[in-house]
Amino acid sequence: MSDIEKIHGITPDLTRENVDRLLALFPDVATEITDPKTGRTERAVDFDALKERLGDVAEGNRERYQFTWPGKREAKRLAREPIAKTLRPVKERSKDWDTTRNLYIEGDNLDALKLLRENYAGKVKLIYIDPPYNTGHDFIYKDNFGKTIAADKSESGDYNDEGGQLVANPESNGRFHSDWCSMIYPRLMLARDLLTRDGAIFISIDDNEESDLQNLCNEIFGERNFVAKLYVKVNPRGRNLDMFVARTCEPVLCYAKNYAQPTTILPVEKDERMMSEYSLSDSYGAFRPIGLRNRNQNFNPVTRPTLYYPLYVNDKGNVSLTPDKEYRFEVFPDAPDGTKTCWTWSKQKVQQEGKLLYAEKARSGEWRIFRKDYADKDGKGATTLVKSLWDANDVNNDQGKASIKDLFGSNIMDFPKSPYLLKRIVEIGSLEESTVLDFFSGSATTAEAVMMKNAEDNGRRKFIMVQLPEITDPKSATAKPGIQPSARSARNASAVPARKSSPRLKRRMRN
């Protein structure tokens, strides 16, 4: 039975789950309440009793640091609220239904995330999203943030109460930032539940909501789980609509599910310039020499007393922690001018890996100690931490436009992300058997990137894409057969293992 077939018609009540967790920890704070609508008696939390159990807690009238906006409480409720919906397979629009491991879901992504949570909680290694930037000219999902239908009609136009619609969010809207925060907040809450313990989420954004997004992520994922803000040169020429500074870069925020996990973000292979540093070799292979002395003078015998100690060298340049008749040259981590610094390795590290150390005599007659950094470590090759500035030509939007033009013969999409940008994110954020999710999938560039990486390293990553079907102008290029998505109601969200409409997806589906 597939994961789709296991998904039930009603999603769990997350409020009920949270209450049950609290009562399992503190059974003495349990009470009972009667639901006025159903007349049913349910277990609940006596919050006065809970506060007594926890001791001092922040009261409502105390000043405290927090990030809030009108509609935040309703946005939280929206994430917890169960829905009576399901994913309906559409086999006639699918490719290799019985064998593919990929999903393409058409429907409101909030609904889709709630449904996916049942079977994918804690199973998604990497999430990438490129949500609406809230520029005042784009569109956002319109959820019901506590307004009545009549009030919503009077303020925003005649929209129904189904939720998940795409509506304009002009800057004249008094809730311009609040509506965007309320839209993205519940989706990020649910996204966090889907991540594996070593999972990570990458989010493209621009200046309009960058600070708000970081505040939201600090709250949902935890400030300690902030990994980095990557800067991607998406427009080398600079935006011609900017007034004072032509912006060339857009940030991508990265947060971990658990920052302590070493496989959260993977290192990348070193390029040719870096590999040229491995100019020496011995019987174990090519290596580069790295000085064992810490050149940063802030690290010294006062600030790092355990890293200031002597090492001993023999005539052949071998290194030891203890002196004897052979190891008779004493070496301290002092700079040539006599300034005392320290070693980068502790005595314990030297004991464990001292075979990597060697010494050379400088022209001044002093011994200098180095460690060997081999290019090939355990058969994995030389790697390095990914840098925060991504300025390669293949990651900018020109490459994204070229990719779309190659598929359809013209640029039918605005600001498409480069598949090579997404491939780099897949490289550092996923393992060979990982599940990758994009719930603002657009033209499914993330799916393309997953298949590109699988083809490169024979991986078996699988993707889940979610996109709200949009009606296109029948006269436009996007309305051609094989391009326009169906206008299916979000209520009947469909699950399709792989979209037939994209030739590039069809090319690599069997990878």
Coordinates of N, CA and C in Angstrom, one line a residue, residues 132-305:
P132 N 5.9 33.6 -2.2 CA 5.7 35.0 -2.7 C 6.5 35.9 -1.8
Y133 N 7.1 36.9 -2.5 CA 8.0 37.8 -1.8 C 7.2 39.0 -1.1
N134 N 5.9 39.1 -1.4 CA 5.1 40.2 -0.9 C 5.6 41.6 -1.3
T135 N 5.8 41.7 -2.6 CA 6.3 42.9 -3.2 C 5.2 44.0 -3.4
G136 N 3.9 43.6 -3.2 CA 2.8 44.5 -3.4 C 2.2 44.2 -4.8
H137 N 3.0 43.4 -5.6 CA 2.5 43.2 -7.0 C 2.3 41.7 -7.2
D138 N 2.8 40.8 -6.3 CA 2.6 39.4 -6.5 C 1.4 39.0 -5.7
F139 N 1.2 37.7 -5.6 CA 0.0 37.1 -5.0 C 0.4 36.2 -3.8
I140 N -0.5 36.1 -2.8 CA -0.2 35.3 -1.7 C -1.5 34.4 -1.5
Y141 N -1.3 33.3 -0.7 CA -2.4 32.5 -0.4 C -3.2 33.3 0.6
K142 N -4.5 33.2 0.4 CA -5.5 33.9 1.3 C -6.2 32.9 2.2
D143 N -5.8 32.9 3.5 CA -6.5 32.0 4.4 C -7.4 32.9 5.2
N144 N -8.3 32.2 6.0 CA -9.3 32.9 6.8 C -8.6 33.3 8.2
F145 N -8.2 34.5 8.3 CA -7.6 34.9 9.6 C -8.6 35.6 10.5
G146 N -9.6 34.8 10.8 CA -10.5 35.3 11.8 C -11.6 36.3 11.4
K147 N -11.6 36.6 10.1 CA -12.6 37.6 9.6 C -13.8 36.9 9.1
T148 N -15.0 37.5 9.2 CA -16.2 37.0 8.7 C -16.2 37.1 7.2
I149 N -17.0 36.3 6.5 CA -17.1 36.4 5.1 C -17.5 37.8 4.6
A150 N -18.5 38.4 5.4 CA -18.9 39.7 5.0 C -17.8 40.7 5.1
A151 N -17.1 40.6 6.2 CA -16.0 41.6 6.4 C -14.9 41.4 5.3
D152 N -14.6 40.2 5.0 CA -13.6 39.9 4.0 C -14.0 40.4 2.6
K153 N -15.3 40.3 2.3 CA -15.8 40.8 1.0 C -15.7 42.4 1.0
S154 N -16.0 43.0 2.1 CA -16.0 44.5 2.1 C -14.6 45.0 2.0
E155 N -13.6 44.2 2.5 CA -12.2 44.7 2.5 C -11.4 44.3 1.3
S156 N -11.7 43.1 0.8 CA -10.8 42.5 -0.2 C -11.4 42.1 -1.5
G157 N -12.7 42.2 -1.6 CA -13.4 41.8 -2.8 C -14.2 40.5 -2.5
D158 N -15.0 40.1 -3.5 CA -15.9 39.0 -3.3 C -15.2 37.6 -3.4
Y159 N -14.6 37.1 -2.3 CA -13.9 35.8 -2.3 C -14.7 34.9 -1.4
N160 N -14.7 33.6 -1.8 CA -15.4 32.6 -1.0 C -14.6 32.2 0.2
D161 N -15.2 31.3 1.1 CA -14.6 31.0 2.3 C -13.8 29.7 2.3
E162 N -13.4 29.2 1.1 CA -12.7 28.0 1.0 C -11.3 28.1 1.5
G163 N -10.7 29.2 1.4 CA -9.3 29.4 1.8 C -8.4 28.9 0.7
G164 N -7.1 29.2 0.9 CA -6.1 28.8 -0.1 C -6.2 29.4 -1.4
Q165 N -6.8 30.5 -1.6 CA -6.9 31.2 -2.8 C -5.7 32.1 -3.0
L166 N -5.4 32.4 -4.3 CA -4.3 33.4 -4.6 C -5.0 34.7 -4.8
V167 N -4.6 35.7 -4.0 CA -5.2 37.0 -4.1 C -4.1 38.1 -4.0
A168 N -4.4 39.2 -4.5 CA -3.4 40.3 -4.5 C -3.2 40.8 -3.1
N169 N -2.0 41.3 -2.8 CA -1.8 41.9 -1.4 C -1.1 43.2 -1.7
P170 N -1.8 44.2 -2.1 CA -1.2 45.5 -2.4 C -0.7 46.2 -1.2
E171 N 0.3 47.1 -1.4 CA 0.8 47.8 -0.2 C -0.2 48.7 0.4
S172 N -1.3 49.1 -0.2 CA -2.3 49.9 0.4 C -3.1 49.1 1.4
N173 N -2.9 47.8 1.4 CA -3.6 47.0 2.4 C -3.0 47.3 3.8
G174 N -3.9 47.6 4.8 CA -3.5 48.0 6.1 C -2.8 46.8 6.8
R175 N -3.1 45.6 6.4 CA -2.5 44.4 7.0 C -1.4 43.8 6.0
F176 N -0.7 44.7 5.3 CA 0.2 44.2 4.3 C 1.2 43.2 4.8
H177 N 1.9 43.5 5.8 CA 2.9 42.5 6.4 C 2.2 41.5 7.2
S178 N 1.1 41.9 8.0 CA 0.5 40.9 8.8 C -0.1 39.8 8.0
D179 N -0.8 40.1 6.9 CA -1.4 39.0 6.1 C -0.3 38.0 5.6
W180 N 0.8 38.6 5.2 CA 1.9 37.7 4.7 C 2.4 36.8 5.8
C181 N 2.6 37.4 7.0 CA 3.1 36.6 8.2 C 2.1 35.5 8.5
S182 N 0.8 35.9 8.5 CA -0.2 34.9 8.8 C -0.3 33.8 7.8
M183 N 0.0 34.1 6.5 CA 0.0 33.1 5.5 C 1.1 32.1 5.7
I184 N 2.4 32.6 5.9 CA 3.5 31.7 5.9 C 3.7 31.0 7.3
Y185 N 3.2 31.6 8.4 CA 3.5 31.0 9.7 C 2.9 29.6 9.9
P186 N 1.7 29.3 9.6 CA 1.2 27.9 9.8 C 1.9 26.9 8.9
R187 N 2.2 27.4 7.7 CA 2.9 26.5 6.8 C 4.3 26.1 7.3
L188 N 5.0 27.1 7.9 CA 6.3 26.8 8.5 C 6.2 25.9 9.7
M189 N 5.2 26.1 10.5 CA 4.9 25.2 11.7 C 4.8 23.8 11.3
L190 N 4.0 23.5 10.2 CA 3.8 22.2 9.8 C 5.0 21.6 9.1
A191 N 5.7 22.5 8.4 CA 7.0 22.1 7.7 C 8.0 21.5 8.7
R192 N 8.1 22.2 9.8 CA 9.1 21.8 10.8 C 8.8 20.3 11.3
D193 N 7.5 20.0 11.4 CA 7.2 18.6 11.9 C 7.6 17.6 10.9
L194 N 7.7 18.0 9.6 CA 8.1 17.0 8.6 C 9.5 16.7 8.5
L195 N 10.4 17.6 9.0 CA 11.8 17.4 8.9 C 12.4 16.3 9.7
T196 N 13.4 15.6 9.2 CA 14.1 14.6 9.9 C 14.9 15.3 11.0
R197 N 15.5 14.5 11.9 CA 16.3 15.1 13.0 C 17.4 15.9 12.5
D198 N 18.0 15.5 11.3 CA 19.1 16.2 10.7 C 18.6 17.0 9.5
G199 N 17.4 17.3 9.5 CA 16.8 18.0 8.3 C 17.1 19.5 8.3
A200 N 16.9 20.1 7.2 CA 17.1 21.6 7.1 C 16.1 22.2 6.1
I201 N 15.8 23.4 6.3 CA 14.9 24.1 5.4 C 15.6 25.3 4.8
F202 N 15.5 25.5 3.5 CA 16.1 26.7 2.8 C 14.9 27.5 2.2
I203 N 14.9 28.8 2.4 CA 13.8 29.7 2.0 C 14.4 30.9 1.2
S204 N 14.0 31.0 0.0 CA 14.4 32.2 -0.8 C 13.5 33.3 -0.5
I205 N 14.0 34.5 -0.4 CA 13.2 35.7 0.0 C 13.9 36.9 -0.6
D206 N 13.3 38.1 -0.4 CA 14.0 39.3 -0.7 C 13.8 40.3 0.4
D207 N 14.1 41.6 0.2 CA 14.1 42.6 1.3 C 12.8 42.8 1.9
N208 N 11.7 42.6 1.2 CA 10.4 43.0 1.7 C 10.0 42.3 2.9
E209 N 10.3 41.0 3.0 CA 9.9 40.2 4.2 C 11.0 39.5 4.8
E210 N 12.3 39.8 4.5 CA 13.4 39.1 5.0 C 13.5 39.1 6.5
S211 N 13.3 40.3 7.1 CA 13.4 40.4 8.6 C 12.3 39.7 9.2
D212 N 11.1 39.9 8.7 CA 9.9 39.2 9.3 C 10.1 37.7 9.2
L213 N 10.6 37.2 8.0 CA 10.8 35.8 7.9 C 11.8 35.2 8.9
Q214 N 12.9 36.0 9.1 CA 13.9 35.5 10.0 C 13.3 35.5 11.5
N215 N 12.5 36.4 11.8 CA 11.8 36.4 13.1 C 10.9 35.2 13.3
L216 N 10.2 34.9 12.2 CA 9.3 33.8 12.2 C 10.0 32.5 12.4
C217 N 11.1 32.4 11.6 CA 11.9 31.1 11.7 C 12.6 31.0 13.0
N218 N 13.1 32.1 13.6 CA 13.7 32.0 14.9 C 12.7 31.5 16.0
E219 N 11.4 31.9 15.8 CA 10.4 31.4 16.7 C 10.1 29.9 16.5
I220 N 9.9 29.5 15.2 CA 9.4 28.2 14.9 C 10.5 27.2 15.0
F221 N 11.7 27.5 14.4 CA 12.8 26.5 14.4 C 13.8 26.7 15.6
G222 N 13.7 27.9 16.2 CA 14.6 28.2 17.3 C 15.8 29.0 16.8
E223 N 16.2 30.1 17.4 CA 17.3 30.9 17.0 C 18.6 30.2 17.0
R224 N 18.7 29.2 17.9 CA 20.0 28.4 17.9 C 20.1 27.5 16.7
N225 N 19.0 27.2 16.0 CA 19.0 26.4 14.8 C 19.2 27.2 13.5
F226 N 19.5 28.5 13.6 CA 19.8 29.3 12.4 C 21.2 28.8 11.9
V227 N 21.2 28.4 10.7 CA 22.5 27.9 10.1 C 23.3 29.1 9.4
A228 N 22.6 29.7 8.4 CA 23.3 30.8 7.7 C 22.3 31.5 6.8
K229 N 22.7 32.7 6.4 CA 22.0 33.4 5.3 C 22.9 33.4 4.1
L230 N 22.5 32.6 3.1 CA 23.2 32.5 1.9 C 22.8 33.7 1.0
Y231 N 23.8 34.3 0.2 CA 23.5 35.4 -0.7 C 23.8 34.9 -2.1
V232 N 22.7 34.8 -2.9 CA 22.8 34.3 -4.3 C 22.8 35.5 -5.2
K233 N 23.8 35.6 -6.1 CA 23.8 36.6 -7.1 C 22.8 36.2 -8.2
V234 N 21.6 36.6 -8.1 CA 20.5 36.2 -9.1 C 20.5 37.2 -10.3
N235 N 21.0 38.4 -10.1 CA 21.0 39.3 -11.2 C 22.3 40.1 -11.3
P236 N 23.3 39.6 -12.0 CA 24.6 40.2 -12.1 C 24.6 41.7 -12.5
R237 N 23.6 42.1 -13.3 CA 23.6 43.4 -13.8 C 22.9 44.4 -12.8
G238 N 22.2 43.8 -11.8 CA 21.5 44.7 -10.9 C 20.1 45.0 -11.4
R239 N 19.2 45.1 -10.5 CA 17.8 45.4 -10.8 C 17.6 46.8 -11.3
N240 N 17.1 47.0 -12.5 CA 17.0 48.3 -13.1 C 15.8 49.2 -12.5
L241 N 15.0 48.5 -11.7 CA 13.9 49.3 -11.0 C 14.3 49.9 -9.7
D242 N 15.5 49.5 -9.1 CA 15.9 50.0 -7.9 C 16.3 51.5 -8.0
M243 N 16.1 52.3 -6.9 CA 16.3 53.7 -7.0 C 17.7 54.1 -6.7
F244 N 18.3 53.6 -5.6 CA 19.6 54.1 -5.2 C 20.7 53.1 -5.4
V245 N 20.4 51.8 -5.1 CA 21.3 50.7 -5.2 C 20.7 49.6 -6.0
A246 N 21.4 49.2 -7.1 CA 20.9 48.2 -8.0 C 21.2 46.8 -7.3
R247 N 20.2 46.2 -6.8 CA 20.5 44.9 -6.0 C 20.8 43.8 -7.0
T248 N 21.8 43.0 -6.6 CA 22.3 41.9 -7.4 C 22.0 40.6 -6.7
C249 N 21.9 40.6 -5.4 CA 21.8 39.3 -4.6 C 20.4 39.2 -3.9
E250 N 20.0 38.0 -3.7 CA 18.8 37.7 -2.9 C 19.3 36.7 -1.8
P251 N 18.8 36.8 -0.6 CA 19.2 35.9 0.5 C 18.4 34.6 0.4
V252 N 19.0 33.5 0.9 CA 18.3 32.3 1.1 C 18.6 31.9 2.6
L253 N 17.5 31.9 3.4 CA 17.7 31.6 4.8 C 17.7 30.1 5.0
C254 N 18.6 29.6 5.9 CA 18.7 28.2 6.1 C 18.6 28.0 7.6
Y255 N 17.7 27.1 8.0 CA 17.5 26.7 9.4 C 17.6 25.1 9.5
A256 N 18.1 24.7 10.6 CA 18.2 23.2 10.9 C 17.1 22.8 11.8
K257 N 16.7 21.5 11.7 CA 15.8 21.0 12.7 C 16.5 20.8 14.0
N258 N 17.8 20.4 14.0 CA 18.6 20.3 15.1 C 20.1 20.6 14.8
Y259 N 20.5 21.7 15.2 CA 21.8 22.3 14.7 C 23.0 21.3 15.1
A260 N 22.8 20.5 16.1 CA 23.9 19.6 16.6 C 24.1 18.4 15.7
Q261 N 23.2 18.2 14.8 CA 23.4 17.0 13.9 C 24.5 17.3 12.8
P262 N 25.5 16.5 12.7 CA 26.6 16.8 11.8 C 26.2 16.6 10.3
T263 N 25.2 15.8 10.0 CA 24.8 15.6 8.6 C 23.7 16.6 8.1
T264 N 23.4 17.7 8.9 CA 22.4 18.7 8.6 C 22.8 19.3 7.2
I265 N 24.0 19.9 7.2 CA 24.5 20.5 5.9 C 25.8 19.8 5.6
L266 N 25.9 19.3 4.4 CA 27.0 18.5 3.9 C 28.1 19.4 3.3
P267 N 29.4 19.1 3.5 CA 30.4 19.8 2.8 C 30.4 19.6 1.3
V268 N 31.1 20.4 0.6 CA 31.2 20.3 -0.9 C 32.6 19.9 -1.3
E269 N 32.7 19.4 -2.5 CA 34.0 19.1 -3.0 C 34.8 20.3 -3.3
K270 N 36.1 20.3 -3.1 CA 37.0 21.4 -3.4 C 37.2 21.6 -4.9
D271 N 37.3 22.9 -5.3 CA 37.5 23.1 -6.7 C 38.9 23.0 -7.1
E272 N 39.2 23.2 -8.4 CA 40.6 23.1 -8.9 C 41.6 24.0 -8.2
R273 N 41.2 25.2 -7.9 CA 42.1 26.2 -7.2 C 42.5 25.7 -5.8
M274 N 41.5 25.2 -5.1 CA 41.7 24.6 -3.8 C 42.6 23.4 -3.8
M275 N 42.4 22.5 -4.8 CA 43.1 21.3 -4.9 C 44.6 21.5 -5.3
S276 N 44.9 22.7 -5.9 CA 46.3 23.0 -6.3 C 47.1 23.2 -5.0
E277 N 46.5 23.4 -3.9 CA 47.2 23.6 -2.6 C 47.8 22.2 -2.2
Y278 N 47.3 21.1 -2.6 CA 47.8 19.8 -2.2 C 49.0 19.4 -3.1
S279 N 50.1 20.1 -2.9 CA 51.3 20.0 -3.8 C 52.3 19.1 -3.3
L280 N 52.2 18.6 -2.1 CA 53.1 17.6 -1.5 C 52.5 16.2 -1.4
S281 N 53.3 15.2 -1.3 CA 52.8 13.8 -1.2 C 53.7 12.9 -0.5
D282 N 53.2 11.9 0.1 CA 54.0 10.8 0.7 C 53.3 9.5 0.3
S283 N 53.6 8.4 1.1 CA 53.1 7.1 0.7 C 51.6 7.0 0.9
Y284 N 51.0 8.0 1.6 CA 49.5 8.0 1.8 C 48.7 8.8 0.8
G285 N 49.5 9.6 0.0 CA 48.8 10.4 -1.0 C 49.2 11.9 -0.9
A286 N 48.5 12.7 -1.7 CA 48.8 14.1 -1.8 C 48.3 14.8 -0.5
F287 N 49.0 15.8 0.0 CA 48.6 16.6 1.1 C 49.1 18.0 1.0
R288 N 48.5 18.8 1.8 CA 48.9 20.2 2.0 C 49.4 20.5 3.4
P289 N 50.4 21.3 3.6 CA 50.9 21.5 4.9 C 50.1 22.7 5.6
I290 N 49.7 22.5 6.8 CA 49.0 23.5 7.5 C 49.7 23.8 8.8
G291 N 50.1 25.0 9.1 CA 50.9 25.4 10.3 C 50.1 25.0 11.5
L292 N 50.7 24.4 12.5 CA 50.0 24.0 13.7 C 49.9 25.2 14.7
R293 N 50.7 26.2 14.5 CA 50.5 27.4 15.4 C 49.3 28.2 15.0
N294 N 48.6 28.6 16.0 CA 47.4 29.5 15.7 C 47.9 30.9 15.6
R295 N 47.8 31.5 14.4 CA 48.3 32.8 14.2 C 47.5 34.0 14.8
N296 N 46.3 33.6 15.2 CA 45.4 34.7 15.8 C 45.9 34.9 17.3
Q297 N 46.4 36.1 17.5 CA 47.1 36.4 18.8 C 46.1 36.6 19.9
N298 N 44.8 36.6 19.6 CA 43.8 36.5 20.7 C 43.8 35.2 21.4
F299 N 44.3 34.2 20.7 CA 44.5 32.9 21.3 C 45.9 32.7 21.8
N300 N 46.1 32.7 23.1 CA 47.4 32.8 23.7 C 47.4 32.1 25.0
P301 N 48.6 32.0 25.7 CA 48.6 31.3 27.0 C 47.6 31.7 28.0
V302 N 47.2 33.0 27.9 CA 46.2 33.5 28.9 C 44.8 33.0 28.6
T303 N 44.4 33.2 27.3 CA 43.1 32.8 26.9 C 42.9 31.3 26.7
R304 N 44.0 30.6 26.3 CA 43.9 29.2 26.0 C 45.2 28.5 26.6
P305 N 45.2 28.5 28.0 CA 46.4 27.9 28.6 C 46.7 26.5 28.3

